[in-house]
Coordinates of N, CA and C in Angstrom, one line a residue:
M16 N -167.8 -8.5 -66.7 CA -169.1 -8.5 -66.0 C -169.0 -7.8 -64.6
K17 N -168.0 -8.3 -63.8 CA -167.8 -7.8 -62.4 C -167.4 -6.3 -62.5
E18 N -166.5 -6.0 -63.4 CA -166.1 -4.6 -63.5 C -167.2 -3.6 -63.7
G19 N -168.1 -4.0 -64.6 CA -169.3 -3.1 -64.9 C -170.2 -3.0 -63.7
L20 N -170.4 -4.1 -63.0 CA -171.2 -4.1 -61.8 C -170.6 -3.2 -60.7
I21 N -169.3 -3.3 -60.5 CA -168.6 -2.5 -59.5 C -168.7 -1.0 -59.8
K22 N -168.5 -0.7 -61.1 CA -168.6 0.7 -61.6 C -170.0 1.2 -61.4
Y23 N -171.1 0.4 -61.7 CA -172.4 0.8 -61.5 C -172.7 1.1 -60.0
V24 N -172.3 0.2 -59.1 CA -172.5 0.3 -57.7 C -171.8 1.6 -57.2
Y25 N -170.6 1.8 -57.6 CA -169.8 3.0 -57.2 C -170.6 4.3 -57.6
E26 N -171.0 4.3 -58.9 CA -171.7 5.5 -59.4 C -173.1 5.7 -58.6
L27 N -173.7 4.6 -58.3 CA -175.0 4.7 -57.5 C -174.7 5.3 -56.1
I28 N -173.7 4.8 -55.5 CA -173.3 5.3 -54.1 C -173.0 6.8 -54.2
I29 N -172.2 7.2 -55.2 CA -171.8 8.6 -55.3 C -173.1 9.5 -55.5
R30 N -174.0 9.0 -56.4 CA -175.2 9.8 -56.6 C -176.0 9.9 -55.3
E31 N -176.1 8.8 -54.6 CA -176.9 8.9 -53.3 C -176.2 9.8 -52.3
I32 N -174.9 9.8 -52.2 CA -174.2 10.7 -51.3 C -174.4 12.1 -51.7
Q33 N -174.4 12.4 -53.0 CA -174.6 13.8 -53.5 C -176.0 14.2 -53.1
T34 N -177.0 13.3 -53.3 CA -178.4 13.7 -53.0 C -178.5 13.9 -51.5
A35 N -177.9 13.1 -50.7 CA -178.0 13.2 -49.2 C -177.4 14.5 -48.8
I36 N -176.3 14.9 -49.3 CA -175.6 16.1 -49.0 C -176.4 17.3 -49.4
T37 N -177.0 17.3 -50.6 CA -177.8 18.4 -51.1 C -179.1 18.6 -50.2
I38 N -179.7 17.5 -49.9 CA -180.9 17.6 -49.0 C -180.5 18.0 -47.6
S39 N -179.4 17.6 -47.1 CA -179.0 18.0 -45.8 C -178.7 19.5 -45.7
Y40 N -178.0 20.0 -46.8 CA -177.7 21.4 -46.9 C -179.0 22.3 -47.0
V41 N -180.0 21.8 -47.8 CA -181.2 22.6 -47.9 C -181.9 22.6 -46.5
I42 N -181.9 21.5 -45.8 CA -182.6 21.4 -44.5 C -181.8 22.3 -43.5
A43 N -180.5 22.3 -43.6 CA -179.7 23.2 -42.7 C -179.9 24.6 -43.0
V44 N -180.1 25.0 -44.2 CA -180.4 26.4 -44.6 C -181.7 26.8 -44.0
G45 N -182.7 25.9 -44.2 CA -184.0 26.2 -43.6 C -184.0 26.4 -42.1
I46 N -183.3 25.5 -41.4 CA -183.1 25.6 -40.0 C -182.4 26.9 -39.6
G47 N -181.3 27.2 -40.4 CA -180.6 28.5 -40.1 C -181.5 29.7 -40.3
M48 N -182.3 29.7 -41.4 CA -183.2 30.8 -41.6 C -184.2 31.0 -40.5
L49 N -184.8 29.9 -40.0 CA -185.7 29.9 -38.9 C -185.1 30.4 -37.6
F50 N -183.9 30.0 -37.3 CA -183.2 30.4 -36.1 C -182.8 31.8 -36.2
N51 N -182.3 32.3 -37.4 CA -181.9 33.7 -37.5 C -183.2 34.6 -37.4
Y52 N -184.3 34.1 -38.0 CA -185.5 34.9 -37.9 C -185.9 35.1 -36.4
Q53 N -185.8 34.0 -35.7 CA -186.2 34.1 -34.2 C -185.2 35.0 -33.5
K54 N -184.0 35.0 -33.8 CA -183.0 35.8 -33.1 C -183.3 37.3 -33.3
Y55 N -183.5 37.7 -34.6 CA -183.8 39.1 -34.8 C -185.2 39.5 -34.4
A56 N -186.2 38.5 -34.5 CA -187.5 38.8 -34.1 C -187.6 39.2 -32.6
Q57 N -186.7 38.8 -31.8 CA -186.7 39.2 -30.4 C -186.5 40.7 -30.2
F58 N -185.9 41.3 -31.2 CA -185.7 42.8 -31.2 C -186.7 43.5 -32.2
D59 N -187.7 42.8 -32.6 CA -188.7 43.3 -33.6 C -188.1 43.7 -34.9
I60 N -187.2 42.9 -35.4 CA -186.6 43.0 -36.7 C -187.0 41.9 -37.6
N61 N -187.6 42.2 -38.7 CA -187.9 41.1 -39.7 C -186.6 41.0 -40.6
I62 N -185.8 40.1 -40.4 CA -184.5 39.9 -41.0 C -184.7 39.7 -42.5
F63 N -185.8 39.2 -43.0 CA -186.1 39.0 -44.4 C -186.1 40.3 -45.2
Y64 N -186.4 41.4 -44.5 CA -186.4 42.7 -45.2 C -185.0 43.2 -45.5
Y65 N -184.1 42.8 -44.6 CA -182.7 43.3 -44.7 C -181.7 42.4 -45.3
G66 N -181.9 41.1 -45.2 CA -181.0 40.1 -45.7 C -181.1 39.8 -47.2
D67 N -180.0 39.4 -47.8 CA -180.1 38.9 -49.2 C -179.9 37.4 -49.2
I68 N -180.0 36.8 -50.3 CA -179.9 35.4 -50.4 C -178.6 34.8 -49.9
F69 N -177.5 35.5 -50.0 CA -176.3 35.0 -49.5 C -176.3 34.9 -48.0
D70 N -176.9 35.9 -47.3 CA -177.0 35.8 -45.9 C -177.7 34.6 -45.4
F71 N -178.7 34.1 -46.1 CA -179.4 32.9 -45.7 C -178.7 31.6 -46.1
L72 N -178.0 31.7 -47.2 CA -177.3 30.5 -47.7 C -176.2 30.1 -46.7
I73 N -175.6 31.1 -46.0 CA -174.6 30.8 -45.0 C -175.1 30.8 -43.6
A74 N -176.4 31.0 -43.4 CA -177.0 31.1 -42.1 C -176.7 29.9 -41.2
P75 N -176.7 28.6 -41.7 CA -176.4 27.6 -40.7 C -174.9 27.5 -40.3
F76 N -174.1 28.2 -41.0 CA -172.7 28.2 -40.7 C -172.2 29.5 -40.0
S77 N -173.1 30.5 -39.9 CA -172.7 31.7 -39.3 C -172.7 31.7 -37.8
D78 N -173.4 30.7 -37.2 CA -173.5 30.6 -35.8 C -173.2 29.1 -35.4
L79 N -172.3 28.9 -34.6 CA -171.9 27.6 -34.2 C -173.1 26.8 -33.5
Y80 N -173.9 27.6 -32.8 CA -175.0 26.9 -32.1 C -176.0 26.4 -33.1
I81 N -176.3 27.1 -34.2 CA -177.2 26.7 -35.2 C -176.6 25.4 -35.9
L82 N -175.4 25.5 -36.2 CA -174.7 24.3 -36.9 C -174.8 23.1 -36.0
L83 N -174.4 23.3 -34.7 CA -174.5 22.1 -33.7 C -175.9 21.6 -33.6
F84 N -176.9 22.5 -33.5 CA -178.3 22.1 -33.4 C -178.7 21.3 -34.6
A85 N -178.4 21.8 -35.8 CA -178.8 21.1 -37.0 C -178.2 19.7 -37.1
T86 N -176.9 19.6 -36.7 CA -176.2 18.3 -36.8 C -176.7 17.4 -35.7
I87 N -176.8 17.8 -34.5 CA -177.3 17.0 -33.4 C -178.8 16.5 -33.6
S88 N -179.6 17.5 -34.1 CA -181.0 17.1 -34.4 C -181.1 16.1 -35.5
S89 N -180.3 16.2 -36.5 CA -180.3 15.2 -37.6 C -179.9 13.9 -37.1
V90 N -178.8 13.8 -36.3 CA -178.4 12.5 -35.8 C -179.4 11.9 -34.9
F91 N -180.0 12.8 -34.0 CA -181.1 12.3 -33.1 C -182.3 11.8 -33.8
V92 N -182.7 12.5 -34.9 CA -183.9 12.0 -35.7 C -183.5 10.6 -36.3
F93 N -182.3 10.5 -36.9 CA -181.9 9.3 -37.5 C -181.9 8.1 -36.5
I94 N -181.4 8.4 -35.3 CA -181.4 7.3 -34.2 C -182.8 6.9 -33.9
I95 N -183.7 7.9 -33.7 CA -185.1 7.6 -33.4 C -185.8 6.7 -34.5
F96 N -185.6 7.1 -35.7 CA -186.1 6.3 -36.8 C -185.5 4.9 -36.8
Y97 N -184.2 4.8 -36.6 CA -183.6 3.5 -36.6 C -184.1 2.6 -35.5
L98 N -184.2 3.2 -34.3 CA -184.7 2.4 -33.1 C -186.1 2.0 -33.3
D99 N -186.9 2.9 -33.9 CA -188.3 2.6 -34.1 C -188.5 1.4 -35.1
S100 N -187.7 1.5 -36.2 CA -187.8 0.3 -37.2 C -187.2 -0.9 -36.6
L101 N -186.1 -0.8 -35.8 CA -185.5 -2.0 -35.2 C -186.5 -2.6 -34.2
W102 N -187.2 -1.8 -33.4 CA -188.2 -2.3 -32.5 C -189.3 -3.0 -33.2
Q103 N -189.8 -2.4 -34.3 CA -190.9 -3.0 -35.1 C -190.5 -4.3 -35.7
R104 N -189.2 -4.5 -36.1 CA -188.8 -5.8 -36.7 C -188.5 -6.8 -35.6
K105 N -187.8 -6.4 -34.6 CA -187.4 -7.4 -33.5 C -188.4 -7.8 -32.5
G106 N -189.3 -6.8 -32.2 CA -190.4 -7.1 -31.3 C -191.7 -6.7 -31.7
P107 N -192.3 -7.3 -32.8 CA -193.5 -6.8 -33.4 C -194.7 -6.8 -32.4
K108 N -194.7 -7.8 -31.5 CA -195.8 -7.9 -30.5 C -195.8 -6.7 -29.6
S109 N -194.6 -6.5 -29.0 CA -194.5 -5.3 -28.0 C -194.7 -4.0 -28.7
Y110 N -194.2 -3.9 -30.0 CA -194.4 -2.7 -30.7 C -195.8 -2.4 -31.0
C111 N -196.6 -3.5 -31.3 CA -198.0 -3.3 -31.6 C -198.8 -2.9 -30.3
R112 N -198.4 -3.6 -29.2 CA -199.0 -3.2 -27.9 C -198.7 -1.8 -27.5
A113 N -197.5 -1.3 -27.7 CA -197.1 0.0 -27.4 C -197.9 1.1 -28.2
N114 N -198.3 0.7 -29.4 CA -199.0 1.5 -30.3 C -200.5 1.2 -30.3
F115 N -201.0 0.6 -29.2 CA -202.4 0.3 -29.0 C -203.0 -0.5 -30.1
G116 N -202.2 -1.4 -30.8 CA -202.7 -2.2 -31.8 C -202.9 -1.5 -33.2
F117 N -202.6 -0.2 -33.2 CA -202.7 0.5 -34.5 C -201.7 0.1 -35.5
A118 N -200.6 -0.5 -35.1 CA -199.5 -0.8 -36.0 C -200.0 -1.8 -37.1
K119 N -201.1 -2.5 -36.8 CA -201.6 -3.5 -37.8 C -202.5 -2.8 -38.8
K120 N -202.9 -1.6 -38.6 CA -203.8 -0.9 -39.5 C -203.1 -0.4 -40.7
K121 N -203.9 -0.3 -41.8 CA -203.3 0.1 -43.1 C -202.8 1.6 -43.0
W122 N -203.5 2.4 -42.3 CA -203.2 3.8 -42.2 C -202.0 4.1 -41.2
F123 N -201.5 3.2 -40.5 CA -200.5 3.4 -39.5 C -199.3 4.0 -40.0
K124 N -198.8 3.6 -41.2 CA -197.5 4.1 -41.7 C -197.7 5.6 -42.1
L125 N -198.8 5.9 -42.7 CA -199.1 7.3 -43.0 C -199.2 8.2 -41.7
Y126 N -199.9 7.6 -40.7 CA -200.1 8.3 -39.4 C -198.7 8.5 -38.8
K127 N -197.9 7.5 -38.8 CA -196.6 7.6 -38.1 C -195.7 8.7 -38.9
S128 N -195.8 8.7 -40.2 CA -195.0 9.7 -40.9 C -195.5 11.2 -40.6
L129 N -196.9 11.3 -40.6 CA -197.4 12.6 -40.4 C -197.1 13.1 -38.9
L130 N -197.2 12.2 -38.0 CA -196.9 12.5 -36.6 C -195.4 12.9 -36.5
F131 N -194.6 12.2 -37.2 CA -193.2 12.6 -37.1 C -192.9 14.0 -37.7
I132 N -193.5 14.3 -38.8 CA -193.3 15.6 -39.5 C -193.9 16.7 -38.6
V133 N -195.1 16.5 -38.1 CA -195.6 17.6 -37.2 C -194.8 17.7 -35.9
S134 N -194.3 16.6 -35.3 CA -193.5 16.7 -34.1 C -192.2 17.4 -34.4
L135 N -191.6 17.1 -35.6 CA -190.3 17.7 -35.9 C -190.5 19.2 -36.2
F136 N -191.6 19.6 -36.8 CA -191.9 21.0 -37.1 C -192.1 21.7 -35.7
L137 N -192.9 21.2 -34.8 CA -193.1 21.8 -33.5 C -191.7 21.9 -32.7
Y138 N -191.0 20.8 -32.8 CA -189.7 20.8 -32.1 C -188.8 21.9 -32.7
L139 N -188.7 22.1 -34.0 CA -187.9 23.2 -34.6 C -188.4 24.5 -34.2
L140 N -189.7 24.7 -34.2 CA -190.3 26.0 -33.8 C -190.0 26.4 -32.3
L141 N -190.2 25.4 -31.4 CA -189.9 25.6 -30.0 C -188.4 25.8 -29.8
S142 N -187.5 25.1 -30.5 CA -186.1 25.2 -30.3 C -185.6 26.6 -30.9
A143 N -186.2 27.0 -32.0 CA -185.8 28.3 -32.5 C -186.3 29.5 -31.6
D144 N -187.4 29.3 -31.0 CA -187.9 30.3 -30.0 C -187.0 30.4 -28.8
Y145 N -186.6 29.2 -28.3 CA -185.6 29.2 -27.2 C -184.3 29.8 -27.6
Y146 N -183.8 29.5 -28.8 CA -182.6 30.1 -29.3 C -182.7 31.6 -29.4
G147 N -183.8 32.1 -29.9 CA -184.0 33.5 -30.0 C -183.9 34.2 -28.6
K148 N -184.6 33.6 -27.6 CA -184.5 34.2 -26.3 C -183.1 34.1 -25.6
Y149 N -182.5 33.0 -25.9 CA -181.1 32.7 -25.4 C -180.2 33.8 -26.0
T150 N -180.2 34.0 -27.3 CA -179.3 34.9 -27.9 C -179.6 36.4 -27.5
K151 N -180.9 36.7 -27.3 CA -181.2 38.0 -26.9 C -180.6 38.3 -25.5
E152 N -180.7 37.3 -24.6 CA -180.1 37.5 -23.3 C -178.5 37.7 -23.4
K153 N -177.9 36.9 -24.3 CA -176.5 37.0 -24.6 C -176.1 38.3 -25.1
I154 N -176.9 38.8 -26.0 CA -176.6 40.1 -26.7 C -176.8 41.3 -25.6
I155 N -177.8 41.2 -24.8 CA -178.0 42.3 -23.8 C -176.9 42.3 -22.8
N156 N -176.3 41.2 -22.5 CA -175.2 41.1 -21.5 C -173.8 41.3 -22.1
Q157 N -173.7 41.5 -23.4 CA -172.4 41.7 -24.0 C -171.9 43.2 -23.9
K158 N -170.7 43.4 -24.2 CA -170.1 44.8 -24.1 C -170.6 45.6 -25.3
D159 N -170.7 46.9 -25.1 CA -171.0 47.8 -26.2 C -169.9 47.9 -27.2
I160 N -170.3 48.2 -28.4 CA -169.3 48.5 -29.5 C -169.6 49.9 -29.9
T161 N -168.6 50.5 -30.5 CA -168.7 51.9 -31.0 C -168.5 51.9 -32.5
I162 N -169.4 52.5 -33.2 CA -169.3 52.6 -34.7 C -169.2 54.1 -35.0
T163 N -168.1 54.4 -35.8 CA -168.0 55.8 -36.2 C -168.4 55.9 -37.7
L164 N -169.4 56.7 -37.9 CA -169.9 56.8 -39.3 C -169.0 57.8 -40.1
S165 N -169.2 57.8 -41.4 CA -168.3 58.6 -42.2 C -168.4 60.1 -42.0
N166 N -169.6 60.5 -41.4 CA -169.7 62.0 -41.0 C -169.3 62.2 -39.6
N167 N -168.5 61.3 -39.0 CA -167.9 61.4 -37.7 C -169.0 61.3 -36.6
E168 N -170.2 60.9 -36.9 CA -171.2 60.6 -35.9 C -170.8 59.3 -35.2
I169 N -171.0 59.2 -33.9 CA -170.6 57.9 -33.2 C -171.9 57.3 -32.7
K170 N -172.0 56.0 -33.0 CA -173.1 55.2 -32.5 C -172.5 54.1 -31.6
T171 N -173.1 53.9 -30.4 CA -172.7 52.9 -29.5 C -173.9 52.0 -29.2
G172 N -173.6 50.8 -28.9 CA -174.7 49.8 -28.6 C -174.2 48.4 -28.6
K173 N -175.1 47.5 -28.4 CA -174.8 46.1 -28.4 C -175.0 45.6 -29.8
L174 N -174.1 44.8 -30.3 CA -174.2 44.3 -31.7 C -175.2 43.1 -31.7
I175 N -176.3 43.3 -32.4 CA -177.3 42.2 -32.5 C -176.8 41.3 -33.6
G176 N -176.4 41.9 -34.7 CA -175.9 41.1 -35.8 C -175.7 41.9 -37.0
K177 N -175.4 41.3 -38.1 CA -175.2 42.1 -39.4 C -175.6 41.2 -40.6
T178 N -176.0 41.9 -41.6 CA -176.1 41.3 -42.9 C -175.1 41.8 -43.8
K179 N -175.2 41.5 -45.1 CA -174.2 42.1 -46.0 C -174.3 43.6 -46.1
E180 N -175.4 44.2 -45.9 CA -175.6 45.6 -46.0 C -176.0 46.4 -44.8
V181 N -176.3 45.7 -43.7 CA -176.8 46.4 -42.5 C -176.2 45.9 -41.2
I182 N -175.9 46.8 -40.3 CA -175.5 46.4 -39.0 C -176.6 46.8 -38.0
F183 N -176.9 45.9 -37.1 CA -178.0 46.1 -36.1 C -177.4 46.3 -34.8
L184 N -177.8 47.5 -34.1 CA -177.3 47.8 -32.8 C -178.5 48.0 -31.9
F185 N -178.3 47.6 -30.6 CA -179.3 47.7 -29.6 C -178.8 48.7 -28.5
H186 N -179.5 49.8 -28.3 CA -179.0 50.8 -27.3 C -180.2 51.5 -26.7
S187 N -180.3 51.5 -25.4 CA -181.3 52.1 -24.6 C -182.7 51.7 -25.1
E188 N -182.9 50.4 -25.2 CA -184.2 49.8 -25.6 C -184.6 50.2 -27.0
K189 N -183.7 50.7 -27.8 CA -183.9 51.0 -29.2 C -183.0 50.2 -30.1
V190 N -183.5 49.9 -31.3 CA -182.7 49.1 -32.2 C -182.4 50.0 -33.4
F191 N -181.1 50.0 -33.8 CA -180.7 50.9 -34.9 C -180.2 49.9 -36.0
A192 N -180.6 50.2 -37.2 CA -180.2 49.5 -38.4 C -179.3 50.5 -39.2
L193 N -178.0 50.2 -39.2 CA -177.0 51.1 -39.8 C -176.6 50.5 -41.2
P194 N -176.8 51.2 -42.3 CA -176.4 50.7 -43.5 C -174.8 50.7 -43.6
I195 N -174.3 49.6 -44.1 CA -172.8 49.5 -44.1 C -172.2 50.3 -45.3
S196 N -173.0 50.4 -46.4 CA -172.4 51.0 -47.6 C -171.3 52.0 -47.3
S197 N -171.4 53.3 -47.7 CA -170.4 54.2 -47.5 C -170.5 55.0 -46.2
F198 N -171.4 54.7 -45.4 CA -171.6 55.5 -44.2 C -170.7 55.1 -43.0
V199 N -170.4 53.8 -43.0 CA -169.6 53.3 -41.9 C -168.1 53.5 -42.2
K200 N -167.4 54.2 -41.3 CA -166.0 54.5 -41.4 C -165.2 53.6 -40.6
E201 N -165.6 53.3 -39.4 CA -164.8 52.5 -38.5 C -165.8 51.8 -37.5
I202 N -165.4 50.6 -37.1 CA -166.1 49.8 -36.1 C -165.1 49.5 -35.0
R203 N -165.4 50.0 -33.8 CA -164.4 49.8 -32.7 C -165.1 49.1 -31.5
I204 N -164.6 48.0 -31.1 CA -165.2 47.3 -29.9 C -164.5 47.7 -28.7
K205 N -165.3 48.2 -27.7 CA -164.7 48.7 -26.4 C -164.0 47.6 -25.7

C-alpha cells in the first residue's frame, strides 16, 4: 500500500515539475521575443520578417540580460503572490482595510487576477521598451566591425544583431541587412 502511494506521489511531482518547466520556457520565449522585437524596432527593423522559429526559440538564452530579466521577474512575481496570500491569511482585517473592503466581495478574486495580468503585461512592455533603448545606446557606442562579402565588397558598421540568415549593421544612420548565405566571406572585428 505505501509503496504504491509513494510511487503515485513521485509521478505526480515529476509531472508537475515538467509542466512548470514547460510553462516557464514558453513564458521565457515570449519575453525573449518581445525584448528582441523592441531591440530591433529601435532601428526600424521588424525582426519577425527576418527571423525563423529557431531564432525565437533561443531568444531568451541569446542575451544574458533577457535571461536575467525573465528569471528575476518570475521570482519577483512569485514573491509578490506569496506575500499577498500570506497577508490575506495572517491579517485578514488589515488586508481588507488596505483593499478598501473589496476583499470581501465575490468579484475581488477575479479583479485581483485581472489587475495582476494587466500590470504584468504593462510591466513587460515598459521593460522591453527600456531594454530596446538601452541596447540601442550600447550598439551605437560599440566599435565598428568589417564584413567582407564574397565579391570583395567591404561593409563596416556597428553590429545590431543577427539571425540565422541575416546580419544587421548600423552605419551612418543607415541600417543594412546582409544575407549570410553565400555572400559573406569574412567577418572581421576591428
